[in-house]
Coordinates of C-alpha atoms and ligand atoms in Angstrom, one line a residue:
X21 CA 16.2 8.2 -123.5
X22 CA 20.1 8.9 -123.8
X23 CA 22.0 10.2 -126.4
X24 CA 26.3 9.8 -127.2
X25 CA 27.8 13.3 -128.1
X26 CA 31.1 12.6 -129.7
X27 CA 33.6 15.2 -131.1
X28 CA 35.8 12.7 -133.5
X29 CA 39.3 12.9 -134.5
X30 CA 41.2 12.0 -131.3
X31 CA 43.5 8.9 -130.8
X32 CA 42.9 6.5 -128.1
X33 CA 45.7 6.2 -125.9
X34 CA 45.8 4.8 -122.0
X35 CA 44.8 1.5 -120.8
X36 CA 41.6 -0.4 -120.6
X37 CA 40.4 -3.0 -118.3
X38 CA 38.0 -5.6 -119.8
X39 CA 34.9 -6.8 -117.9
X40 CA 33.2 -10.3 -117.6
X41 CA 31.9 -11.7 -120.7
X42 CA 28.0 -10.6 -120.6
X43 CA 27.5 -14.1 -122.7
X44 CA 29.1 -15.8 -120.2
X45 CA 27.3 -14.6 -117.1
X46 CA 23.8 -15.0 -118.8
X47 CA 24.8 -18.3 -119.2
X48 CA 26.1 -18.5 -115.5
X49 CA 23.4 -17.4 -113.7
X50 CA 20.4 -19.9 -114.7
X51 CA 22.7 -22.8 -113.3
X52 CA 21.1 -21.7 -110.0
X53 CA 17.9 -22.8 -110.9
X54 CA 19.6 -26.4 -111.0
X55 CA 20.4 -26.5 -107.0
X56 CA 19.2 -24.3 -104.2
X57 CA 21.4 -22.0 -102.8
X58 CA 24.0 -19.4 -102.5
X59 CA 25.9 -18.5 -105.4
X60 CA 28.4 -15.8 -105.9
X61 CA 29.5 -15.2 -109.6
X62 CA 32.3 -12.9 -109.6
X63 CA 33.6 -10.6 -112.4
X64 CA 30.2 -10.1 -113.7
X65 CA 29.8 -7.3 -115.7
X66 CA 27.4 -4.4 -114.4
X67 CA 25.2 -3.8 -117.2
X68 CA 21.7 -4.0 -118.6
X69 CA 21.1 -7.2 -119.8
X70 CA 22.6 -8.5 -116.4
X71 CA 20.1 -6.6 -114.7
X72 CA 17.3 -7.9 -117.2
X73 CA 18.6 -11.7 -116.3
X74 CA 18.4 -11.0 -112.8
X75 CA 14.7 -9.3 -112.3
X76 CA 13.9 -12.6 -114.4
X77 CA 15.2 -14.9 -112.2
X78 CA 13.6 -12.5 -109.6
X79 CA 10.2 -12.9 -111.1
X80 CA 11.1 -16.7 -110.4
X81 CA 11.7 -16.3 -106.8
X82 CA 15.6 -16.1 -107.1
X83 CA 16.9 -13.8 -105.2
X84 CA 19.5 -12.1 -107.4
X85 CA 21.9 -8.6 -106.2
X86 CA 24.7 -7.1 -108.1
X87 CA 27.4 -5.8 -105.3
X88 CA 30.4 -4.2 -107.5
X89 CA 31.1 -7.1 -109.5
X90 CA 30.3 -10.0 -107.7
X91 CA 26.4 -11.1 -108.3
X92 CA 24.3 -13.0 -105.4
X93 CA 21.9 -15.4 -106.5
X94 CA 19.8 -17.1 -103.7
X95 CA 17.7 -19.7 -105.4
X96 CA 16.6 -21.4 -102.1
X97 CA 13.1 -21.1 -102.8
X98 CA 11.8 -21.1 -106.4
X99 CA 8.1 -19.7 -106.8
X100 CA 7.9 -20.1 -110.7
X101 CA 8.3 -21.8 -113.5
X102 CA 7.5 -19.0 -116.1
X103 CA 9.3 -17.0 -117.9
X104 CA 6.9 -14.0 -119.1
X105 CA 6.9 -12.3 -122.5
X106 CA 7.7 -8.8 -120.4
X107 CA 11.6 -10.1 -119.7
X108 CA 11.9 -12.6 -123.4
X109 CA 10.8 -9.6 -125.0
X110 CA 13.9 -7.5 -123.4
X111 CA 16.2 -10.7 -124.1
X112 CA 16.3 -13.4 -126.5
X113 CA 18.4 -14.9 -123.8
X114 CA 15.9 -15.4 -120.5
X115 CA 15.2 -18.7 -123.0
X116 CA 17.8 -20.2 -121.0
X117 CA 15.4 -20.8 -118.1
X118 CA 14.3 -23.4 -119.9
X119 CA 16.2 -26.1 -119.8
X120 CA 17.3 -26.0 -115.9
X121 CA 13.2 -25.7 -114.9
X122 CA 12.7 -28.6 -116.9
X123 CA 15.1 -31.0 -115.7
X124 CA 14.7 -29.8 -112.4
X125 CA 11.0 -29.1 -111.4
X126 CA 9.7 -31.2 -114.6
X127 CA 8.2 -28.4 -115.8
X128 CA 8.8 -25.0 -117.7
X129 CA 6.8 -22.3 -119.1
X130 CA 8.6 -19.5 -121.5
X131 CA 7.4 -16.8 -124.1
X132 CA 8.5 -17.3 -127.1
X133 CA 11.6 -14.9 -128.4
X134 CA 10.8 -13.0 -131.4
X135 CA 12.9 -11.8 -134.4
X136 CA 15.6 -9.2 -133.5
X137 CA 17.2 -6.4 -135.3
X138 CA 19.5 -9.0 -137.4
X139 CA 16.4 -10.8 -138.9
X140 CA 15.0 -13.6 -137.3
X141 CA 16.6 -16.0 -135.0
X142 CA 14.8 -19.8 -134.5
X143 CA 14.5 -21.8 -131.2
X144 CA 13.7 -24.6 -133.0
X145 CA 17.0 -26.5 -131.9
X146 CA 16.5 -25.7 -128.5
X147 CA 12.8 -27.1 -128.5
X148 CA 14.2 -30.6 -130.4
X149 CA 17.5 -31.0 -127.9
X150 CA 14.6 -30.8 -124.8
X151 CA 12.3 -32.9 -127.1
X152 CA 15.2 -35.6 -127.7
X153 CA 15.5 -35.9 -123.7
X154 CA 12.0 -36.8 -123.3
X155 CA 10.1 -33.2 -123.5
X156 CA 6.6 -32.8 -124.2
X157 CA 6.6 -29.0 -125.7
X158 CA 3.5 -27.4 -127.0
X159 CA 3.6 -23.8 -128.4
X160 CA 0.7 -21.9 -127.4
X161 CA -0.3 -18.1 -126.4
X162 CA 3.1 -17.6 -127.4
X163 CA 4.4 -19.6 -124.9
X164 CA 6.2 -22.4 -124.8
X165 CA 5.0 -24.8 -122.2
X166 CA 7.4 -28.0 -121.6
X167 CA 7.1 -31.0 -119.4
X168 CA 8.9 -34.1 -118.5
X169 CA 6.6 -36.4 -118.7
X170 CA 7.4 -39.1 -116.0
X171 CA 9.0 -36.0 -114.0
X172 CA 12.8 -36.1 -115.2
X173 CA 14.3 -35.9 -118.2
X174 CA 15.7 -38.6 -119.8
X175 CA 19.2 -39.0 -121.1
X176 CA 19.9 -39.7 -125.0
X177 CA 21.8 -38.7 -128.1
X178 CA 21.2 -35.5 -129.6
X179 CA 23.1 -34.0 -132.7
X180 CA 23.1 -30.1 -133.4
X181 CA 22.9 -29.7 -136.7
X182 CA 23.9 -25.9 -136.9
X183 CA 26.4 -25.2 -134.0
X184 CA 24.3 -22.8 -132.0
X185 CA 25.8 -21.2 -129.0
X186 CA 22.6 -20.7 -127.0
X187 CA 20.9 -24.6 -127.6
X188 CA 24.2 -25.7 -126.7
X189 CA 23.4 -23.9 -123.2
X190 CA 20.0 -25.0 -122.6
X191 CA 20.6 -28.4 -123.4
X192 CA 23.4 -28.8 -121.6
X193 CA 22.2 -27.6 -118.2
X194 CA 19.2 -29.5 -119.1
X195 CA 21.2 -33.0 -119.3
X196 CA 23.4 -32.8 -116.3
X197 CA 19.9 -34.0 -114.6
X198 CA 18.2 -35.9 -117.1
X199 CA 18.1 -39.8 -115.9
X200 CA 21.1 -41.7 -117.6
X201 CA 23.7 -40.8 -120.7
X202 CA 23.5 -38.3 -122.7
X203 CA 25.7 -37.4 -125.4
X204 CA 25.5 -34.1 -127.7
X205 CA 27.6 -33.5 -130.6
X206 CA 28.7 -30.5 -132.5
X207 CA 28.4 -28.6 -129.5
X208 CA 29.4 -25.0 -129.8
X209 CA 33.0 -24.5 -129.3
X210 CA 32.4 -20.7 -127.7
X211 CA 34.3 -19.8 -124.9
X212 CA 31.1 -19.4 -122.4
X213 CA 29.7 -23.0 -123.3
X214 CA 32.9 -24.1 -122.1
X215 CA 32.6 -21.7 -119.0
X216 CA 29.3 -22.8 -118.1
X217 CA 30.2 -26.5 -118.7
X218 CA 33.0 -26.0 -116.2
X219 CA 30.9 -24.4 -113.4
X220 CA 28.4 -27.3 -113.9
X221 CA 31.1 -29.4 -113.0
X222 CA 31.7 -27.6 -110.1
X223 CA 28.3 -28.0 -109.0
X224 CA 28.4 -31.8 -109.2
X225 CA 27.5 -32.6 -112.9
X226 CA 29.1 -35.3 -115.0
X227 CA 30.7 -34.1 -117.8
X228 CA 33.6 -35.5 -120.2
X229 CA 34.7 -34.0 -123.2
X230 CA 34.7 -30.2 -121.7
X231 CA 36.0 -27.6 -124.6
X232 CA 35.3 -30.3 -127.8
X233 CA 32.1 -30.2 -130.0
X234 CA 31.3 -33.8 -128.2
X235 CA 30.2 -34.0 -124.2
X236 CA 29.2 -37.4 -122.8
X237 CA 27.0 -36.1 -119.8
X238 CA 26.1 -38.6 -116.9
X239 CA 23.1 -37.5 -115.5
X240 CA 22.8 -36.8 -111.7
X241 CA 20.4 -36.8 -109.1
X242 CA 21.4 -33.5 -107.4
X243 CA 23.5 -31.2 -107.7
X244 CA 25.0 -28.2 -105.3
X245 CA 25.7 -24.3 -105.7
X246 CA 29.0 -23.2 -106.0
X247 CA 31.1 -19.7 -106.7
X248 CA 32.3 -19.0 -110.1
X249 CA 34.4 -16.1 -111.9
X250 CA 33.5 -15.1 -115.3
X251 CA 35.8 -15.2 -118.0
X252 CA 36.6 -12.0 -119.8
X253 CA 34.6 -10.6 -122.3
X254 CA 36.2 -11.3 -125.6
X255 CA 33.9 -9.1 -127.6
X256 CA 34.2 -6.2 -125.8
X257 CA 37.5 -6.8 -125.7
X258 CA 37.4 -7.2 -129.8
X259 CA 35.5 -3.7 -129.6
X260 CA 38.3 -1.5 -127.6
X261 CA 41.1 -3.3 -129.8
X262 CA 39.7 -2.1 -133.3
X263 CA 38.3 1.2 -131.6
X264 CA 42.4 1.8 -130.6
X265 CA 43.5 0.7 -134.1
X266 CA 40.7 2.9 -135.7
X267 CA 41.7 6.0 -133.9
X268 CA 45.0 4.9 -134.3
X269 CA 46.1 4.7 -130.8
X270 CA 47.7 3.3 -128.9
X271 CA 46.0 1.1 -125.6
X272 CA 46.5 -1.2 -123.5
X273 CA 43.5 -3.6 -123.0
X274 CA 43.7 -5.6 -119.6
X275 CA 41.9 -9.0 -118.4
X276 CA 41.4 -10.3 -121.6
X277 CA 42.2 -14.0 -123.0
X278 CA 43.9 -13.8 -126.3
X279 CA 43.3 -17.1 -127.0
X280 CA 39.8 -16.2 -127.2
X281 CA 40.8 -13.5 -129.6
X282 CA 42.7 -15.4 -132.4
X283 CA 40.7 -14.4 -135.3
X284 CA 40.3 -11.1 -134.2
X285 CA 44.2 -10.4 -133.5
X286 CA 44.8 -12.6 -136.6
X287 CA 42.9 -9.3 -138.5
X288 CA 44.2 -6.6 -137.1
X289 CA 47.9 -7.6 -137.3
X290 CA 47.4 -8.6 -141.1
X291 CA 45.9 -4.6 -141.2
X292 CA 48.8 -3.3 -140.1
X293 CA 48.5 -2.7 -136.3
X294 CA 51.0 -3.5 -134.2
X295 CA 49.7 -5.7 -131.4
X296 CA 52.0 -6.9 -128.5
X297 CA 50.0 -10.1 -126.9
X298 CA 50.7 -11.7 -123.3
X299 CA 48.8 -13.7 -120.9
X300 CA 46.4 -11.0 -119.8
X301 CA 46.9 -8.4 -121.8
X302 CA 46.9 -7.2 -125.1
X303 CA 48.9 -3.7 -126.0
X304 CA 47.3 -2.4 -129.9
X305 CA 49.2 0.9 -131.5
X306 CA 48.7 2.1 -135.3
X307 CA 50.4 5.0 -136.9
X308 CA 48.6 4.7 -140.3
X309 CA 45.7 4.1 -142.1
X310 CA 45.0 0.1 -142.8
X311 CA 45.4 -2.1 -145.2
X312 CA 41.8 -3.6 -146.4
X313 CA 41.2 -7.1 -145.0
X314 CA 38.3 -8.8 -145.8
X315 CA 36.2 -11.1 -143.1
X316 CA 33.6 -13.7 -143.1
X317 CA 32.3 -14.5 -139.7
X318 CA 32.1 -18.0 -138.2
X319 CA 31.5 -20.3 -135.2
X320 CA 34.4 -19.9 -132.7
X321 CA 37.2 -20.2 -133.3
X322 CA 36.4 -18.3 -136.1
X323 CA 35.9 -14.1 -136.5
X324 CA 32.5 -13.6 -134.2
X325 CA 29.6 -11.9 -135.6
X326 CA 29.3 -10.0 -133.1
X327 CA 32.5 -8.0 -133.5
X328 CA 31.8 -7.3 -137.1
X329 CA 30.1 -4.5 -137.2
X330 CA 32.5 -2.8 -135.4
X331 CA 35.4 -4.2 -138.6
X332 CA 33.1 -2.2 -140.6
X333 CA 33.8 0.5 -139.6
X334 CA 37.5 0.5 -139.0
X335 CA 37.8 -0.6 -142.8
X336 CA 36.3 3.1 -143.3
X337 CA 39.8 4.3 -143.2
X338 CA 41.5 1.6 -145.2
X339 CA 43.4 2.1 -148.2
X340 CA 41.1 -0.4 -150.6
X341 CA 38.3 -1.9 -149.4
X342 CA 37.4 -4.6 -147.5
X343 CA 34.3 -7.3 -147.3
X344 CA 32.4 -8.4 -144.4
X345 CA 30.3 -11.2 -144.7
X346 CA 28.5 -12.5 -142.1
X347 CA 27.7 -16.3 -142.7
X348 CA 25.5 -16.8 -138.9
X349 CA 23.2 -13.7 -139.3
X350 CA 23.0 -13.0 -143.1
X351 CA 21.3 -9.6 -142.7
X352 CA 23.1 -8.4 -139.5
X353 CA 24.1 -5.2 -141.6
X354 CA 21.1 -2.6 -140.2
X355 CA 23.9 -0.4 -139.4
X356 CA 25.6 0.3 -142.7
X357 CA 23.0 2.4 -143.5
X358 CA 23.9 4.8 -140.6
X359 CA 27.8 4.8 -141.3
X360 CA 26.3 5.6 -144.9
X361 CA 25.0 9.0 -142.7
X362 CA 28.7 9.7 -141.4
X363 CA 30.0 9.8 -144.9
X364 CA 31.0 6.2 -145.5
X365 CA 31.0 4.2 -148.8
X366 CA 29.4 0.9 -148.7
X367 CA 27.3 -1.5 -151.0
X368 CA 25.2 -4.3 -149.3
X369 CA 24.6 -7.6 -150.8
X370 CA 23.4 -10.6 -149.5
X371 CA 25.1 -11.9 -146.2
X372 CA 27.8 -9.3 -147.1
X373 CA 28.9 -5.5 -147.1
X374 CA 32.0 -4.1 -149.0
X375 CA 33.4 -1.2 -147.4
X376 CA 35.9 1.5 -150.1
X377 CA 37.9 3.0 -147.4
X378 CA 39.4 6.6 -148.1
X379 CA 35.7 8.9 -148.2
X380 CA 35.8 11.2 -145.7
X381 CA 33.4 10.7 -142.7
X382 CA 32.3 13.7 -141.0
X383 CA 30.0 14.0 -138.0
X384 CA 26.2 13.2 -138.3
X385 CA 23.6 12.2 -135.9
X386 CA 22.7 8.2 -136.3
X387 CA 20.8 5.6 -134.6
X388 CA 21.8 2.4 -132.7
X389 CA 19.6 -0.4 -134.1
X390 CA 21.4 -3.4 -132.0
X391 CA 24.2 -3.8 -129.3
X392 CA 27.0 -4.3 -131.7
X393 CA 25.8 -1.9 -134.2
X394 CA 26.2 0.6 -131.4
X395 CA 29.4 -0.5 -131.4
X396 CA 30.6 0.7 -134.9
X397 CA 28.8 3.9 -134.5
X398 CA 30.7 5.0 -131.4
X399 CA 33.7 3.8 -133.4
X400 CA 33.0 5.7 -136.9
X401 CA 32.3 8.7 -134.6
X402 CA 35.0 8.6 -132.9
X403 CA 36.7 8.5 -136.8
X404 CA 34.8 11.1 -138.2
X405 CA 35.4 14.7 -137.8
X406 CA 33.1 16.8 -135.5
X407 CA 29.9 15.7 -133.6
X408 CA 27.8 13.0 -134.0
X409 CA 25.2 12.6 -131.8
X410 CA 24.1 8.6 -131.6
X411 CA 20.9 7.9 -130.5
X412 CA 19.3 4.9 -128.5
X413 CA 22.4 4.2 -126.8
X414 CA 20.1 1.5 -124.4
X415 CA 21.5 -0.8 -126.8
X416 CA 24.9 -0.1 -126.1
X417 CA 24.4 -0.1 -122.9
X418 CA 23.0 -3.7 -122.5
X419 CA 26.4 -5.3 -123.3
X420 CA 29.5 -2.5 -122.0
X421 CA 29.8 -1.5 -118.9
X422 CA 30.6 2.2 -119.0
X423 CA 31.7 2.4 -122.3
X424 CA 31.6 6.5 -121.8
X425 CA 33.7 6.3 -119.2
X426 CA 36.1 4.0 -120.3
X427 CA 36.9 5.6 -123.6
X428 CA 36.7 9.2 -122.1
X429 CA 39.6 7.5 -119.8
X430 CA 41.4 6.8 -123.3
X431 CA 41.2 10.6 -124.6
X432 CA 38.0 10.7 -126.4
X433 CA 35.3 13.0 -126.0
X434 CA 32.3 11.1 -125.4
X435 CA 29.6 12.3 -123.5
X436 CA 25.8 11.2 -122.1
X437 CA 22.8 13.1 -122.8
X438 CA 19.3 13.0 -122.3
X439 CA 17.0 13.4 -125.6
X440 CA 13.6 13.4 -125.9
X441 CA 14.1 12.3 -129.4
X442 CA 13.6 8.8 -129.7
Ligands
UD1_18 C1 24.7 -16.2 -129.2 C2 25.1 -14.9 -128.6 C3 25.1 -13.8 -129.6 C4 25.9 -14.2 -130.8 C5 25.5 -15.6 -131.3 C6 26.4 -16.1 -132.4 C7 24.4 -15.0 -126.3 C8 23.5 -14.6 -125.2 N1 24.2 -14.5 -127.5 O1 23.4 -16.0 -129.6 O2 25.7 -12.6 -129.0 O3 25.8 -13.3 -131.9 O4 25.6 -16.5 -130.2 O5 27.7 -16.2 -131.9 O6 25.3 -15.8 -126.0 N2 19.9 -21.1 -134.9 C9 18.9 -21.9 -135.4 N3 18.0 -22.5 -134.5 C10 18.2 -22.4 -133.1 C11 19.2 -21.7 -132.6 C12 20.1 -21.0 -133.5 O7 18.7 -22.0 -136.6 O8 17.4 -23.0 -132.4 C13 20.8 -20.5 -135.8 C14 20.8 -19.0 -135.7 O9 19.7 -18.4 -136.5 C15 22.2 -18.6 -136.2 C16 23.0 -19.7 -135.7 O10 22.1 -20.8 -135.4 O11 22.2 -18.5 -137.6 C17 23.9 -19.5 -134.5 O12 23.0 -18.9 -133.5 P1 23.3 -19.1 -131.9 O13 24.7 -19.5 -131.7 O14 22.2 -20.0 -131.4 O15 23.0 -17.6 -131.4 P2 22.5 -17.2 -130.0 O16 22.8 -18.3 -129.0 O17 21.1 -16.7 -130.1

């Protein structure tokens, strides 16, 4: 097990330079289970729940090798249609096997995902998108097995009724071979179902209405493996942005795609940062403490959920206080309790947190209880004064690539450990 060691109380100042989007890729890599092949996805981030997605689709017969940045996925010759509890269990997100198997082989087999650290988190939307194209899906074992009845998948009209990034996915990759038309509306507008949309299309799918909540799909026969590069990852991106302006530093962040940042820049000018935005990059300084500003989390465009945590935590310093309300998981607040450790002052209420900037936050050892909680610890610590020691960092590390290193890079004073504590 490893352990952070931070000594607080120095700015960030340097440059950083942003990997690809770790939603993105896991959304990128099942498309090879749609056409055998070679496929070479560049700009994919080197980190754990990379490696999970690839022993799955190793466990499938895809053969699957991070080199650097570029991933090689050989799906020539598929050996499975199961996805076991072992890799679900790891990541809610080796669901997205689903819908590819399905429309291609006719046939799926997947563990159902359980709850998370944020409360629990349905498939239920994914099971009636595959359902609506002519699905038969039992649940049994804890598995859910799915067939296409007459072999293929059949196109139709299916509506989300809550914009869910992840249905969007499966269903999507599961029409490009359904037989006939399909349309799906309110889509979710997030950069990487608009990513993976485009590298369908690359592949030979039929797609109109790329990047709006509506897609008219024609279905096709067959389709063919292609290369891809993986956007930028906008929420690690959001993470070294508030960690500069929390220190306040001064960074500048590199490969990024503002526009996938609106909400997120939108918050940290009206705090006070100074942010200097081009096509690429993004350059953050702050010289003072910030003014409160209050979130509430939404579908893209709107402020992500997964970057609110780390808001938390810069509001620690501001000079009011702030609320951060989190409308997509209500009770994704598990990690208020360990700022609470470092000295901060924050009530929890439903869906919501209010954070009363100005107590002091001195160093404390605290626990990582999800990826983006993990986040906002690293951040308070790197606020507080003295050590902290953050524990379970494997959550950290399943969504930024050497987050020690890049930071250290910046001036802090992070460090790895090994703990037996657990
Ligand atoms: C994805 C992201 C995750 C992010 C989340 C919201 C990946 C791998 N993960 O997760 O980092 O926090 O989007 O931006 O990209 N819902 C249902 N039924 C379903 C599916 C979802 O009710 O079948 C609900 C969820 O409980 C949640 C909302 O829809 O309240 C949005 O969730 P969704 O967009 O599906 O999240 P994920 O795809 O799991």
């Amino acid at each position: 097990m490893d352990k952070f060691v931070i000594d607080g109380g120095r700015r960030l100042q340097g440059s950083v330079t942003i990997s690809g989007a770790k939603n993105a890729s896991l959304a990128l890599m099942p498309t090879c289970l749609l056409a055998p092949g070679i496929y070479h996805l560049r700009n994919t981030p080197n980190n754990r729940d990379v490696w999970t997605f690839s022993r799955l689709l190793g466990s499938l017969g895809v053969h699957a090798e991070l080199n650097g940045n570029t991933l090689f996925l050989d799906s020539s010759n598929i050996t499975s249609y199961e996805a076991p509890y072992e890799h679900v269990k790891k990541m809610r997100a080796s669901i997205y096997v689903l819908g590819p198997l399905l429309a291609r082989f006719g046939q799926a087999r997947v563990s159902l995902p359980g709850g998370c650290n944020f409360g629990p988190r349905p498939v239920d939307l994914h099971l009636k998108g595959l359902e609506r194209l002519g699905a038969t899906i039992e649940v049994e074992g804890g598995y859910i097995i799915a067939t296409a009845p007459k072999g293929r998948l059949q196109g139709a009209h299916f509506h989300f009724d809550i914009s869910s990034v992840g249905a969007s996915v499966n269903i999507l990759m599961a029409a490009v071979l359904a037989e006939g038309h399909t349309t799906l509306t309110n889509v979710a507008l997030e950069p990487e179902v608009t990513a993976l949309a485009r590298m369908l299309v690359k592949m030979g799918a039929k797609i109109e209405g790329i990047g709006t909540t509506t897609l008219e799909i024609d279905g096709v026969d067959t389709m063919h493996p292609t290369d891809e590069e993986t956007i930028p990852d906008r929420i690690e991106a959001a993470t070294y942005l508030i960690a500069a302006a929390a220190t306040k530093g001064d960074v500048l962040v590199r490969n990024v795609n503002p526009y996938h940042l609106t909400a997120v820049i939108q918050a940290l000018e009206d705090s006070g940062a100074e942010l200097d935005v081009n096509a690429d990059t993004i350059r953050i300084s702050m010289a003072e403490d910030p003014k409160p500003v209050d979130i509430a989390t939404a579908p893209y465009p709107g402020y992500p959920t997964d970057a609110q945590a780390q808001w938390a935590a810069y509001m620690l310093h501001c000079t009011g206080a702030a609320r951060v309300r989190d409308h997509i998981y209500p009770t994704r607040f598990g990690y208020v309790s360990e700022l609470i450790r470092l000295g901060a002052k924050i009530d929890t209420d439903e869906g919501q947190c209010v954070v009363f900037g100005g107590s002091k936050l001195t160093g404390a050892t605290v626990m990582s209880s999800d990826l983006r909680a993990s986040a906002s610890l690293v951040i308070a610590a790197m606020m507080a004064e003295g050590q902290s020691e953050i524990l379970r960092v494997y959550h950290i590390d399943r969504g930024y690539e050497n987050i020690e290193a890049r930071l250290t890079a910046m001036g802090a004073s992070i460090r790895r450990e090994q703990t037996e504590e657990y």
